[in-house]
PDB file of C-alpha atoms in Angstrom:
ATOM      1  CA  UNK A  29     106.992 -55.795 -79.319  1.00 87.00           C
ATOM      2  CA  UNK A  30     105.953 -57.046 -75.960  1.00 95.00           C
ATOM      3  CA  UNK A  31     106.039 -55.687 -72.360  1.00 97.00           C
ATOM      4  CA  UNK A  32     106.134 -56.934 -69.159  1.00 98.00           C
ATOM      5  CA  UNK A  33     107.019 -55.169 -65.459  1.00 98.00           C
ATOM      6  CA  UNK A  34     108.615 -56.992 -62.715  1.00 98.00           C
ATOM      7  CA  UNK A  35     107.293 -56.140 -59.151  1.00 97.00           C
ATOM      8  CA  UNK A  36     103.869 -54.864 -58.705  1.00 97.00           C
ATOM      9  CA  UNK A  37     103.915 -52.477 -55.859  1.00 96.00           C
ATOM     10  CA  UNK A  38     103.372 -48.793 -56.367  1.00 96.00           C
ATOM     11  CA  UNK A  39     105.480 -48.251 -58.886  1.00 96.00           C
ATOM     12  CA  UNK A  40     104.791 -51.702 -60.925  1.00 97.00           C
ATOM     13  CA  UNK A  41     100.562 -50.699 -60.686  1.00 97.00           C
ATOM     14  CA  UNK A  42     101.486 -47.449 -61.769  1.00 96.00           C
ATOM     15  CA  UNK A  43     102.719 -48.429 -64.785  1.00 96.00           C
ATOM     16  CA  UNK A  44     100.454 -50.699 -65.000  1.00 97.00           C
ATOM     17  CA  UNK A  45      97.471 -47.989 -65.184  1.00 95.00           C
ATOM     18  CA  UNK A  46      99.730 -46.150 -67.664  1.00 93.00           C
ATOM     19  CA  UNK A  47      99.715 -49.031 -70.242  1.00 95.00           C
ATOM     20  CA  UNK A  48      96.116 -49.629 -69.694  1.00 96.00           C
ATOM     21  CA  UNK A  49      95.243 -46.131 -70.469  1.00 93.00           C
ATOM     22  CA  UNK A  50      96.444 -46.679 -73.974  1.00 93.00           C
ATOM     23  CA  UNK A  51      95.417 -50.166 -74.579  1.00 97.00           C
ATOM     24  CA  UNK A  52      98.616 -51.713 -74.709  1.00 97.00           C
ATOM     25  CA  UNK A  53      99.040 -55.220 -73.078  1.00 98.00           C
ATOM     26  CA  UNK A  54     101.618 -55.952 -70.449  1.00 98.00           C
ATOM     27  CA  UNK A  55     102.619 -59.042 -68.155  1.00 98.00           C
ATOM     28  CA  UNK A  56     103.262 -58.068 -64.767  1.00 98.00           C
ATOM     29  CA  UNK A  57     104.757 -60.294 -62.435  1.00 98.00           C
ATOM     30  CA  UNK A  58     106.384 -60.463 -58.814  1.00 96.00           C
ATOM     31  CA  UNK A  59     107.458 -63.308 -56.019  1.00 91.00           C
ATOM     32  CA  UNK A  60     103.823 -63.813 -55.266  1.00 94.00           C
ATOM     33  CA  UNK A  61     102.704 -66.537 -57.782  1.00 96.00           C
ATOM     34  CA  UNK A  62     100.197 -65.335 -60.804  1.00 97.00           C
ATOM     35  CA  UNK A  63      96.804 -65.774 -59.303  1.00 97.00           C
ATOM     36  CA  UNK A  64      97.571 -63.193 -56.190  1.00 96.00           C
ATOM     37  CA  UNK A  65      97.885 -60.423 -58.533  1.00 97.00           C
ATOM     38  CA  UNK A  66      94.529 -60.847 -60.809  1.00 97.00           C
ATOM     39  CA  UNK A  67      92.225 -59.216 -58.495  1.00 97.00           C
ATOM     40  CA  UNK A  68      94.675 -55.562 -58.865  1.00 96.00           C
ATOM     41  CA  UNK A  69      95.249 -56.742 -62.430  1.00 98.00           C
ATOM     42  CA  UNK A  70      91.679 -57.167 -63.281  1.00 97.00           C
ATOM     43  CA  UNK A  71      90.908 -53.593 -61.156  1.00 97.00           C
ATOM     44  CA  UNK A  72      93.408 -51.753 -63.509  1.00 97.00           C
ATOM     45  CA  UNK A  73      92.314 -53.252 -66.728  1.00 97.00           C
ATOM     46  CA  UNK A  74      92.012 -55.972 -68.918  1.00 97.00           C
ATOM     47  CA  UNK A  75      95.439 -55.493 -71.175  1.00 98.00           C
ATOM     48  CA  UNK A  76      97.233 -55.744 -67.611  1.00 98.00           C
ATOM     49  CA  UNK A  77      97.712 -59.901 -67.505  1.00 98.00           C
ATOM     50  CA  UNK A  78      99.181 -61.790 -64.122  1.00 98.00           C
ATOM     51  CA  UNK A  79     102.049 -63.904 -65.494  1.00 98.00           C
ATOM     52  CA  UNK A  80     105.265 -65.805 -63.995  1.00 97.00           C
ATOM     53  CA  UNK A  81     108.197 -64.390 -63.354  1.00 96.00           C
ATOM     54  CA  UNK A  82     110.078 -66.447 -66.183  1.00 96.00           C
ATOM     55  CA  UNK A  83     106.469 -64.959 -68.522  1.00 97.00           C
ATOM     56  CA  UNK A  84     107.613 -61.047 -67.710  1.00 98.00           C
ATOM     57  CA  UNK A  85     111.311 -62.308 -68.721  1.00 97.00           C
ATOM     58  CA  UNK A  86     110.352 -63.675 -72.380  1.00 96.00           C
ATOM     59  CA  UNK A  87     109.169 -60.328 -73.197  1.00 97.00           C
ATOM     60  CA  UNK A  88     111.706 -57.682 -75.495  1.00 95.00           C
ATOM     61  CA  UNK A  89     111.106 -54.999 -72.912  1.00 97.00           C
ATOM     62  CA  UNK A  90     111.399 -55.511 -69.132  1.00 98.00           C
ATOM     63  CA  UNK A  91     110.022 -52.521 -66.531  1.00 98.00           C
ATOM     64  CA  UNK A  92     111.774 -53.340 -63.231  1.00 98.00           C
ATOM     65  CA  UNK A  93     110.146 -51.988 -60.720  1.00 97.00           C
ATOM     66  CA  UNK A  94     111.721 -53.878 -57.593  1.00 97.00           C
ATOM     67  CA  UNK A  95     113.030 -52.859 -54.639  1.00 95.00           C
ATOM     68  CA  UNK A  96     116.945 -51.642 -55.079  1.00 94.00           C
ATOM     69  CA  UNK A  97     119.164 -54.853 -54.522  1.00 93.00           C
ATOM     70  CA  UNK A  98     116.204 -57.133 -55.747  1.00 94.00           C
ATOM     71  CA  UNK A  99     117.270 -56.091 -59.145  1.00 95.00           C
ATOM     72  CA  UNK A 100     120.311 -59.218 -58.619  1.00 94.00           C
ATOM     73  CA  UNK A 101     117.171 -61.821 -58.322  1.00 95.00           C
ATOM     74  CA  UNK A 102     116.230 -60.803 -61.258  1.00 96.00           C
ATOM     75  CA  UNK A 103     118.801 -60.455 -63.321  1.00 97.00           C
ATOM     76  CA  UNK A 104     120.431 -64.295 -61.861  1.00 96.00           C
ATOM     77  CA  UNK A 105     116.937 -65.398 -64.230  1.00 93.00           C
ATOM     78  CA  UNK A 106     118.835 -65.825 -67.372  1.00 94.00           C
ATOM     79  CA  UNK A 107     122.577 -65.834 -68.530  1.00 91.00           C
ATOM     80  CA  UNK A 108     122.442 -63.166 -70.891  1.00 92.00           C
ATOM     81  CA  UNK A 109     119.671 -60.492 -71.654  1.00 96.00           C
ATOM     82  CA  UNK A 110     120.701 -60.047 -75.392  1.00 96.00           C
ATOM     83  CA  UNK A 111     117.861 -58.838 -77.213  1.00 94.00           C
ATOM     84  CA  UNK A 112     115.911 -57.317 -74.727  1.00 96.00           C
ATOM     85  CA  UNK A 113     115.545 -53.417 -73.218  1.00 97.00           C
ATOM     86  CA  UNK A 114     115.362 -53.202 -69.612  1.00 98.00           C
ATOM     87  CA  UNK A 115     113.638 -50.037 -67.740  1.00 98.00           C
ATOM     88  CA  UNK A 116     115.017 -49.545 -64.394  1.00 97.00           C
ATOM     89  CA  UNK A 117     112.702 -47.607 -62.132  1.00 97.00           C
ATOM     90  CA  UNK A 118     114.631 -48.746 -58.547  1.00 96.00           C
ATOM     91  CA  UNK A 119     115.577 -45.922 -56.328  1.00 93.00           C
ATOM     92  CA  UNK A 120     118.958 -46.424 -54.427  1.00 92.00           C
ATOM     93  CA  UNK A 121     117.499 -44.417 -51.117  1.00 88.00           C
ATOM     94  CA  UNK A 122     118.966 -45.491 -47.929  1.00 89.00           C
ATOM     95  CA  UNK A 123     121.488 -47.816 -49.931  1.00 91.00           C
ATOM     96  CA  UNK A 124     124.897 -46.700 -48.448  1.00 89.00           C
ATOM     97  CA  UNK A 125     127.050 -45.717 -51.048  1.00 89.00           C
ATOM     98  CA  UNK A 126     129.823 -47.575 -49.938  1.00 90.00           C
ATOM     99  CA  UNK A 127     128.222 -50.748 -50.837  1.00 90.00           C
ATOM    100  CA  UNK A 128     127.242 -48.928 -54.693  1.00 92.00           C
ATOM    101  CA  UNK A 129     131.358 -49.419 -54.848  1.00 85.00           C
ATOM    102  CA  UNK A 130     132.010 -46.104 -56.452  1.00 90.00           C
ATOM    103  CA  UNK A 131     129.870 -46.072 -59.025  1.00 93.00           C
ATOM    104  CA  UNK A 132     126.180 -44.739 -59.663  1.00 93.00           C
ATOM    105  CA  UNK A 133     123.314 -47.022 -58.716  1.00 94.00           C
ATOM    106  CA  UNK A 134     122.051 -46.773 -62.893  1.00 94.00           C
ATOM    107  CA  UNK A 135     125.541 -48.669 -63.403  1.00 94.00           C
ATOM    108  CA  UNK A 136     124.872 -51.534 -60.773  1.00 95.00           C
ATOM    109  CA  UNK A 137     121.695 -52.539 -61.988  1.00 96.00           C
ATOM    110  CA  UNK A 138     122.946 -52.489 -65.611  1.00 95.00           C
ATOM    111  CA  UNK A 139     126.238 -54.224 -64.513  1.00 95.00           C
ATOM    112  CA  UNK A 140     123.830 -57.345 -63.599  1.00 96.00           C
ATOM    113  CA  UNK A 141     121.568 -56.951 -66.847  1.00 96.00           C
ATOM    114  CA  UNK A 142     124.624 -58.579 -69.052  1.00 92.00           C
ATOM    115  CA  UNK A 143     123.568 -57.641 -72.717  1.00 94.00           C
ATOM    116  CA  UNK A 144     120.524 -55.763 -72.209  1.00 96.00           C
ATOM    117  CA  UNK A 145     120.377 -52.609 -73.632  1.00 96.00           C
ATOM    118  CA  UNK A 146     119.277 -50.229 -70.665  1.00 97.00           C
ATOM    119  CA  UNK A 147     117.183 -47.065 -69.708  1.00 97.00           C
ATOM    120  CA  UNK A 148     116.973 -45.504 -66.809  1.00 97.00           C
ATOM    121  CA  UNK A 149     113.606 -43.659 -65.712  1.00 95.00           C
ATOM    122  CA  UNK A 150     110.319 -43.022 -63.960  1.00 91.00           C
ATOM    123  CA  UNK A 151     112.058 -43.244 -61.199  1.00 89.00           C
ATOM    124  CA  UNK A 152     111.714 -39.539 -60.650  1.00 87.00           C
ATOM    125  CA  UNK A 153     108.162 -39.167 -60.139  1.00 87.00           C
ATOM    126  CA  UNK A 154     106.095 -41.056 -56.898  1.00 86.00           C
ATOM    127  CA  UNK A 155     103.867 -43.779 -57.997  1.00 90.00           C
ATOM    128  CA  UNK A 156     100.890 -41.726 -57.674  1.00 87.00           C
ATOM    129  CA  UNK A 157     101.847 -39.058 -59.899  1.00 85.00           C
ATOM    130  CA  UNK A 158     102.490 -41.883 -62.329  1.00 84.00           C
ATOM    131  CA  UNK A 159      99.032 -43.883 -61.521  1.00 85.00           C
ATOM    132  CA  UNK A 160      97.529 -40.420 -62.233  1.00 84.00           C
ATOM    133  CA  UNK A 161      96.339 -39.486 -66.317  1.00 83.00           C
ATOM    134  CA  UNK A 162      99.644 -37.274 -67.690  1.00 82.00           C
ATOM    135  CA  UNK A 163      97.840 -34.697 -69.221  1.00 80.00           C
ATOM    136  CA  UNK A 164      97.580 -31.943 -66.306  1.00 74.00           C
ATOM    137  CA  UNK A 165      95.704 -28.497 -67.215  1.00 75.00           C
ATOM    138  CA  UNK A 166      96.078 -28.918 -71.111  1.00 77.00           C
ATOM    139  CA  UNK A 167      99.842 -29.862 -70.192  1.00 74.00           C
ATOM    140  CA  UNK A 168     101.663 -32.958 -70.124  1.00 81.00           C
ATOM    141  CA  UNK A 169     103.988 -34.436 -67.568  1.00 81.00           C
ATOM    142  CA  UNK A 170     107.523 -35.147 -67.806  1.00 84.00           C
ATOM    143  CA  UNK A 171     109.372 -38.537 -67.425  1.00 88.00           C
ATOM    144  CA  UNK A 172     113.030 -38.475 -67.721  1.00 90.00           C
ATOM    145  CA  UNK A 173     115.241 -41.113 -68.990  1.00 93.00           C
ATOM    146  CA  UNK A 174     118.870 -41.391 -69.643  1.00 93.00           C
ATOM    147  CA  UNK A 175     120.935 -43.993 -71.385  1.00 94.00           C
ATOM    148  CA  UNK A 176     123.890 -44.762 -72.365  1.00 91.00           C
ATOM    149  CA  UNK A 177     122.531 -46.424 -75.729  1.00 90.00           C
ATOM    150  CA  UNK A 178     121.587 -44.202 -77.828  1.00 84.00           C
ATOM    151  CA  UNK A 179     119.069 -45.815 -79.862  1.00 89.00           C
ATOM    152  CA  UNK A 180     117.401 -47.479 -76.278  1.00 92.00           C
ATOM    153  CA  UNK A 181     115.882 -44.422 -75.141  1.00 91.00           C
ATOM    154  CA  UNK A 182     113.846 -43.403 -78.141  1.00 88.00           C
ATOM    155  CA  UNK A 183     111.476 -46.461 -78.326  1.00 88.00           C
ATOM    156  CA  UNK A 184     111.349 -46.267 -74.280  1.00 89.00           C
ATOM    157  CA  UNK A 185     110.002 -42.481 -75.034  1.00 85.00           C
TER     158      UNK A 185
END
């Protein structure tokens, strides 16, 4: 299994941290070309590798962690995401729901990801409370995710 995230904002170097706390290596990728992200790459840790955008989309599962509507970008990549698990982490705030055309902004974003099976999550929790080490006071945090495959969410978990 690989891993990748696409967009490295807040959210994207949140998750980052999260898979370099356990060792696991990830692409991340964004607009900017490879070599603009090492320096933040290389600061959160050395399983977090710069790649392209078409490097983050050869992997089985996909964190998307762009801006609302950049989620179409994206998805125009390939013709069909067969195969692979996407994790949507875009927030629909400020998107009018008139342009959402009735139906929940989890559904547009899968809509576009033709074949993918598809989780929705972390989009709950600001980036910092993600950046930050889960275990809190002996507790751990929560991170929501909903699907409507059931056998997506559990490897997501």
């Amino acid at each position: 299994m690989n891993y990748s995230i696409i967009g490295f904002g807040a959210v994207g170097q949140a998750l980052a941290r999260a898979f370099a706390r356990k060792n696991i290596d990830v692409t991340v990728a964004s607009r900017r070309p490879p070599e603009t992200l090492m320096q933040q790459a290389r600061a959160i840790g050395p399983t977090v590798v710069p790649g392209t955008l078409q490097d983050a989309i050869a992997s089985d599962t996909i964190f998307l962690a762009v801006p609302f509507w950049e989620h179409r970008e994206v998805a125009k990549q390939i013709t069909t995401w067969q195969g692979k698990t996407i994790i949507d982490t875009t927030n629909a705030f400020g998107v009018p729901v008139e342009d959402l055309e009735g139906q929940p902004p989890a559904a547009v974003v899968a809509k576009a990801f033709a074949g993918a099976r598809f989780v929705k999550g972390f989009n709950h929790l600001p980036a910092a409370a993600l950046a930050a080490d889960p275990s809190v006071n002996g507790g751990s945090r929560v991170v929501f995710l909903s699907s409507d495959d059931e056998n997506a969410v559990a490897p997501v978990a």
